[in-house]
Amino acid sequence: MLGFPKACFLIYLFFFYSSSSCSSSLPPSCNLQKKFILNEMHKPGDVVLGGLFELHLTSCECAQHDYIIFHSLIIGFLCVSFNILGFRHAMTMAFAVEEINKNANLLPNVTLGYSLYDNCGGLLIGLSAAISLASGREEQFVLQQNCSGIPPVIGIVGETQSTFSIAISNVLGLYKMPIVSYYATCSCLSDQQRFPTFFRTIPSDAFQVRAMIKILKYFGWTWVGLLISGDDYGLHVAQSFQSDLLHSGGGCLAYLEVLPWEGDQNELRRIVELMKTSTARVVMVFAHEIHMIQLMKEVVRQNLTGLQWIASEAWSAASVLQTPVLMPYLRGTLGIAIRRGEIPGLMDFLLQIHPEETDNKQTNMVRQYWEYVFQCKFKPTEKAESSETKCTGQEQINNVETEFLDLSNLRPEYNIYKAVYALAYALHNMLQCEPGRGPFSRNSCANQKSLELWQVWKKRVLLLFMVINFTTSFGDQVSFDENGDAIPIYDIMNWQWLPDGRTEVVNVGDVKGSESKGEELLLHEDKIFWNFESKKPPRSVCSESCPAGTRMARKKGQPVCCYDCVPCPEGKISNQSSKCFLCPSDFWSSPQRDHCVLKKTEFLSYNEPLGICLTTSSLLGTFICVVILGVFIHHRQTPMVRANNSELSFLLLVSLKFCFLCSLLFIGQPRLWTCQLRHAAFGISFVLCVSCILVKTVVVVAVFKASKPGGGASLKWFGAMQQRGTVFLLTSIQAAICTVWLVSSSPAPHKNTQYHKDKIVYECVVGSTVGFAVLLGYIGLLALLSFLLAFLARNLPDNFNEAKLITFSMLIFCAVWVAFVPAYINSPGKYADAVEVFAILASSFGLLMALFGPKCYIILLRPERNTKKLRLCRHAYRATKPTRKAESVIHQDTRTNSPRTSSVGAGPQAAADLNPPWPKQWAPLFLEMGIHCQSNGPHCPISNTCDKCC
């Protein structure tokens, strides 16, 4: 249902429109249908400004008696309780008009007048006053053609409340009447589509809400309660708070309650009990003084303490609340207040106010003020003539203490002062228009004598207010934006209860609006009085801030400010924030999850035990190679060294030394050059090694075949030059493979984070898997070929046991590398390098021990066996294979120590078998292999040194 004030308003509008409609044919003159009886004050002028102020409170008979009386177009109202501050507001406008008239630079040759009305704090009276301002005060006036002429007023300063401003702007917007409010803050009034002629010098609630949020964020208050009035002022604030608070992330509303207009005690009791049980220690109140008075009565009754009150501009400086009863609860209140200013000369003007003797109307504002201040009557009533003092008009205002003359806290007055100047500057800018450059039709300008409202507020002339830019005597810049709002600025006030019992409202900062920087908050925290034992700002949060290393997990069904703290997962950190953040790729979270630490780097290092063991083994293998090489060089003329193809043996030892040394490239932090060199050195070294073994195997097989009849022709392909060329060719192929691999897709160092999330594994990526496979495959091919040839030649005579050693060494080599492939693939990080190094060392040691171990054993430990006689005799015995008859002859000669061989029982075949089966031109090669092809006797295929052993 509609409340009585709204019902009064709707019925009044119906009455007004039905009684003031005009016919299409205008008479030569117009008569007022109704003249409202209002408290007023006027001053004539060329151009008149209107003003609406609250000089009284109202008592609406329709609201008191549940009906409306309208007879002869009269609606009954009763204005009671004179408001002396409202009268000071009206006088401030009068002073501003007088000051502008004295300014030769502003509106020259134009005299401003004013018409001031009292709205009695009621919507219907305020609307009646606004209609009077728009339609004029004269009983009868003559209209020019098309109703042209100077309007009664060109602009209105007012209203006080947002609801009143909305109603009046809706009606006077039809008249294109500009309204500049000094006290209406509803953000809805910034809608220029709905209120195209509304401007204001007080910031809108949208800015006030943002200023409040700034204060909340400054003190870390994220859990607050909000109390509002049930009108446009409070409802729009609640809407702005709910959207802006969530958008800014400044906090949450613990509760949102609407304060009752009628002072419902049950509702107030419920609200206070809710405040008492809530964990929110901060309460914001966007309501009027009457709401706070009713609320605080219940707060005192329930003794609700320990709250931090945040006041809106409507009651942040209300002296009616600063009483000894309420101050124990309200002291320490922080509030947003209208900007305080200074108006030079206002005191002198107020002291000159005096009732005119010719104007004795009861509706005269000055007369009412005089009667209120001096408690007298100009026309005492007959009934109370004896008790009422008669006003003479000669009373001295200086002899009376009144807050009317207290100009230490000019806030609404300062906005009124700026509003009057804004209208004056807009009019001045329009009248200063140059002909031919005006905003009207055909670029014409306005004329003071034919000034019309539609000209002033034609759509493209609305920019007149937007270009206003002036500075007040207090130093504040005044300008308007496209929404009709002035540059916002608020003072921040703190209620302090002094030790002597007095109350003082202290300015502790301000908040300013800026198009570029947004809201700028300035607080002097050391000046703020806190109504708590700790003398510090209270804590008002739903959940305490999560400690470092945790994140917020919202509680189901609760506002976002209510949450649990959950530890961050591995690899993420938080530093008292709502979220966990991922550490950079080279960093990992600390155990406490509060900061990122550099990840441990893992690679096969020289300093760790595994690296030390492998390095020691590599150096040991290299040292053994050097020692064996030195032994072989020292005993190079002995049969053991010469019988094993010493040149290939030396080359094989050098290649094995390179194999041992190349394993060191796999140890240490990978770098580009080590990654490129390690596999190339490994591949070439092992191919050189296996090539030497392959050539030795082929030569051994070839020599054995050449020792048989008809086999000597094959030895021409296995001379010293051919052996060197074969080794060089096979090694060059591997070098070419490595070159193509490095050029096309070179191995490179890589930081691998896939194996361990908290570690960085430095490794060498092979680049081209195909290149790596070809390199290993080529080594394997040569090793397999050597193994097969050696295996086929494993049953050669004992003197050729080199084939057996090669077979055994190749078996070890192939076994190691066959086992290496799966182990390498399944080993992560540094262990892959360790597996490869181990394979290199194992295969190298296998080759070294298998090929050179037995030889070193004979050379160093059994030197008696390292003689040509022993080796040649054993070779002669097994290579020539004499018949039984020949063998008997040889044994006979041996017994008789005769150098000759008997032909008895030998026959021609036996003699043929004793002849050397190889050409004499290959004697040097055989001699190098330990086979002497010289024959000094008819029956001995070798030198005569074999006579004693044969």
Coordinates of C-alpha atoms in Angstrom, one line a residue, residues 421-650:
Y421 CA 27.5 31.3 -8.6
A422 CA 27.1 28.4 -10.9
L423 CA 23.7 29.7 -12.1
A424 CA 25.2 33.2 -12.4
Y425 CA 28.1 32.0 -14.5
A426 CA 25.9 29.9 -16.8
L427 CA 23.7 33.0 -17.4
H428 CA 26.8 35.1 -17.9
N429 CA 28.3 32.8 -20.5
M430 CA 25.0 32.8 -22.4
L431 CA 24.7 36.5 -22.4
Q432 CA 28.3 37.0 -23.5
C433 CA 27.5 35.1 -26.7
E434 CA 28.8 36.8 -29.9
P435 CA 26.1 37.3 -32.6
G436 CA 26.5 34.8 -35.4
R437 CA 28.2 32.2 -33.1
G438 CA 25.3 31.5 -30.8
P439 CA 23.8 28.0 -30.1
F440 CA 20.3 28.9 -31.2
S441 CA 18.6 28.8 -34.6
R442 CA 20.7 30.6 -37.3
N443 CA 23.5 30.9 -34.8
S444 CA 21.6 33.6 -32.9
C445 CA 22.2 34.5 -29.2
A446 CA 19.9 34.9 -26.3
N447 CA 18.5 38.3 -25.5
Q448 CA 18.0 39.4 -21.9
K449 CA 14.6 41.0 -22.6
S450 CA 13.3 37.9 -24.5
L451 CA 15.1 35.3 -22.4
E452 CA 13.2 32.0 -22.4
L453 CA 13.7 28.9 -20.5
W454 CA 13.7 26.7 -23.6
Q455 CA 16.6 28.8 -24.8
V456 CA 18.6 28.4 -21.6
W457 CA 18.1 24.6 -21.5
K458 CA 17.9 23.7 -25.1
K459 CA 19.7 20.4 -25.5
R460 CA 22.8 21.8 -27.1
V461 CA 23.0 24.6 -24.5
L462 CA 23.3 22.2 -21.7
L463 CA 27.0 22.5 -22.3
L464 CA 26.8 25.9 -20.6
F465 CA 27.1 24.3 -17.3
M466 CA 29.7 21.9 -18.4
V467 CA 32.1 24.7 -19.4
I468 CA 31.6 26.4 -16.0
N469 CA 35.0 26.5 -14.2
F470 CA 35.6 29.0 -11.4
T471 CA 37.4 29.0 -8.1
T472 CA 35.8 30.0 -4.8
S473 CA 37.4 32.2 -2.3
F474 CA 38.2 29.0 -0.3
G475 CA 40.3 27.7 -3.2
D476 CA 38.0 25.0 -4.4
Q477 CA 37.5 24.4 -8.1
V478 CA 33.9 24.3 -9.3
S479 CA 33.0 22.6 -12.5
F480 CA 30.3 20.1 -13.7
D481 CA 30.6 16.9 -15.6
E482 CA 28.2 15.5 -18.3
N483 CA 25.9 14.1 -15.5
G484 CA 25.5 17.5 -13.9
D485 CA 27.6 16.7 -10.9
A486 CA 30.3 19.0 -9.6
I487 CA 33.8 17.7 -8.9
P488 CA 33.3 15.7 -5.7
I489 CA 35.0 16.3 -2.5
Y490 CA 34.1 15.3 1.1
D491 CA 35.6 15.9 4.5
I492 CA 36.2 13.0 6.8
M493 CA 35.0 13.8 10.4
N494 CA 35.7 12.1 13.7
W495 CA 33.5 12.5 16.8
Q496 CA 35.7 13.1 19.8
W497 CA 34.5 13.3 23.4
L498 CA 36.8 15.7 25.3
P499 CA 37.8 15.1 28.9
D500 CA 35.7 18.1 30.1
G501 CA 32.6 16.4 28.7
R502 CA 32.4 18.5 25.5
T503 CA 32.0 17.0 22.1
E504 CA 34.1 18.0 19.2
V505 CA 33.8 16.9 15.6
V506 CA 37.3 17.0 14.1
N507 CA 38.4 17.0 10.5
V508 CA 40.8 14.1 10.1
G509 CA 41.1 14.0 6.3
D510 CA 39.3 14.3 3.0
V511 CA 38.5 12.3 -0.1
K512 CA 38.6 13.9 -3.6
G513 CA 37.4 12.8 -6.9
S514 CA 39.6 13.0 -10.0
E515 CA 38.9 12.0 -13.6
S516 CA 42.4 10.7 -14.0
K517 CA 43.2 9.2 -10.6
G518 CA 39.7 8.3 -9.3
E519 CA 39.1 8.8 -5.6
E520 CA 42.1 10.1 -3.6
L521 CA 41.9 9.4 0.2
L522 CA 43.9 11.5 2.6
L523 CA 43.7 10.4 6.3
H524 CA 45.5 11.7 9.4
E525 CA 45.3 8.6 11.4
D526 CA 47.1 10.1 14.4
K527 CA 44.2 12.5 14.9
I528 CA 41.5 9.9 15.0
F529 CA 39.9 9.0 18.3
W530 CA 39.0 5.3 18.7
N531 CA 36.3 4.3 21.2
F532 CA 38.0 1.2 22.2
E533 CA 40.3 0.2 25.1
S534 CA 43.2 -0.5 22.7
K535 CA 42.9 3.0 21.2
K536 CA 43.4 1.4 17.8
P537 CA 41.1 0.6 14.9
P538 CA 38.9 -2.5 15.5
R539 CA 39.1 -5.7 13.5
S540 CA 36.0 -6.4 11.5
V541 CA 36.4 -9.4 9.3
C542 CA 34.4 -12.6 8.8
S543 CA 37.5 -14.7 8.5
E544 CA 41.0 -13.7 9.4
S545 CA 43.5 -13.3 6.6
C546 CA 45.0 -16.5 5.5
P547 CA 48.7 -16.9 6.6
A548 CA 51.4 -17.1 4.0
G549 CA 51.4 -20.4 2.2
T550 CA 47.6 -20.9 2.2
R551 CA 44.7 -19.8 0.1
M552 CA 41.1 -18.9 0.7
A553 CA 38.5 -21.6 0.2
R554 CA 35.0 -20.1 0.3
K555 CA 32.6 -21.5 2.7
K556 CA 29.5 -22.9 1.0
G557 CA 26.5 -20.7 1.3
Q558 CA 28.5 -17.8 2.9
P559 CA 29.7 -14.5 1.4
V560 CA 33.0 -14.4 -0.2
C561 CA 34.6 -12.8 2.9
C562 CA 33.9 -16.0 4.9
Y563 CA 36.3 -18.7 4.0
D564 CA 38.7 -21.4 5.2
C565 CA 42.5 -21.4 4.7
V566 CA 43.8 -24.3 2.7
P567 CA 47.5 -24.9 2.1
C568 CA 48.8 -24.2 -1.4
P569 CA 49.8 -27.2 -3.5
E570 CA 53.4 -27.9 -4.4
G571 CA 54.9 -25.5 -6.8
K572 CA 52.6 -22.6 -5.7
I573 CA 52.9 -20.0 -3.0
S574 CA 50.8 -17.3 -1.4
N575 CA 51.8 -14.3 0.5
Q576 CA 48.7 -13.4 2.5
S577 CA 46.6 -13.3 -0.6
S578 CA 43.4 -15.0 -1.7
K579 CA 45.0 -17.2 -4.3
C580 CA 48.1 -19.4 -4.8
F581 CA 50.5 -18.3 -7.5
L582 CA 52.6 -20.6 -9.6
C583 CA 56.3 -20.2 -9.1
P584 CA 58.4 -19.4 -12.2
S585 CA 59.8 -22.3 -14.2
D586 CA 63.2 -22.2 -12.6
F587 CA 61.8 -21.9 -9.1
W588 CA 59.8 -24.1 -6.7
S589 CA 57.8 -23.5 -3.6
S590 CA 59.4 -23.5 -0.2
P591 CA 58.2 -26.1 2.4
Q592 CA 56.1 -23.4 4.0
R593 CA 54.7 -22.4 0.6
D594 CA 55.4 -18.7 1.4
H595 CA 58.1 -17.9 -1.2
C596 CA 59.7 -19.4 -4.3
V597 CA 63.2 -20.9 -4.0
L598 CA 65.5 -21.7 -6.9
K599 CA 65.1 -25.3 -8.0
K600 CA 67.9 -27.7 -7.2
T601 CA 69.9 -28.4 -10.4
E602 CA 70.7 -32.0 -11.0
F603 CA 73.3 -33.4 -13.3
L604 CA 76.1 -35.9 -13.1
S605 CA 78.6 -33.9 -11.1
Y606 CA 82.2 -34.4 -10.4
N607 CA 81.5 -33.8 -6.7
E608 CA 79.0 -36.5 -6.0
P609 CA 80.0 -40.1 -5.2
L610 CA 78.7 -41.5 -8.5
G611 CA 80.6 -38.9 -10.5
I612 CA 83.7 -39.4 -8.5
C613 CA 83.6 -43.2 -9.0
L614 CA 83.1 -42.8 -12.8
T615 CA 85.8 -40.1 -13.1
T616 CA 88.2 -42.3 -11.2
S617 CA 87.4 -45.3 -13.4
S618 CA 87.9 -43.2 -16.5
L619 CA 91.2 -41.9 -15.4
L620 CA 92.3 -45.3 -14.2
G621 CA 91.5 -46.8 -17.6
T622 CA 93.4 -44.0 -19.3
F623 CA 96.3 -44.6 -17.0
I624 CA 96.3 -48.4 -17.7
C625 CA 96.2 -47.7 -21.4
V626 CA 99.2 -45.4 -21.1
V627 CA 101.1 -48.0 -19.0
I628 CA 100.3 -50.8 -21.5
L629 CA 101.4 -48.6 -24.3
G630 CA 104.6 -47.9 -22.5
V631 CA 105.2 -51.6 -21.9
F632 CA 104.6 -52.4 -25.5
I633 CA 106.8 -49.6 -26.7
H634 CA 109.6 -50.8 -24.3
H635 CA 109.2 -54.4 -25.5
R636 CA 108.5 -53.6 -29.1
Q637 CA 111.3 -55.9 -30.4
T638 CA 110.1 -58.9 -28.5
P639 CA 108.2 -61.7 -30.3
M640 CA 105.0 -61.1 -28.3
V641 CA 104.7 -57.5 -29.4
R642 CA 105.9 -58.2 -33.0
A643 CA 103.7 -61.3 -33.3
N644 CA 100.5 -59.2 -32.6
N645 CA 100.8 -56.6 -35.4
S646 CA 102.4 -53.9 -33.2
E647 CA 101.2 -50.9 -35.3
L648 CA 97.5 -51.9 -34.9
S649 CA 98.1 -52.7 -31.3
F650 CA 99.6 -49.2 -30.6

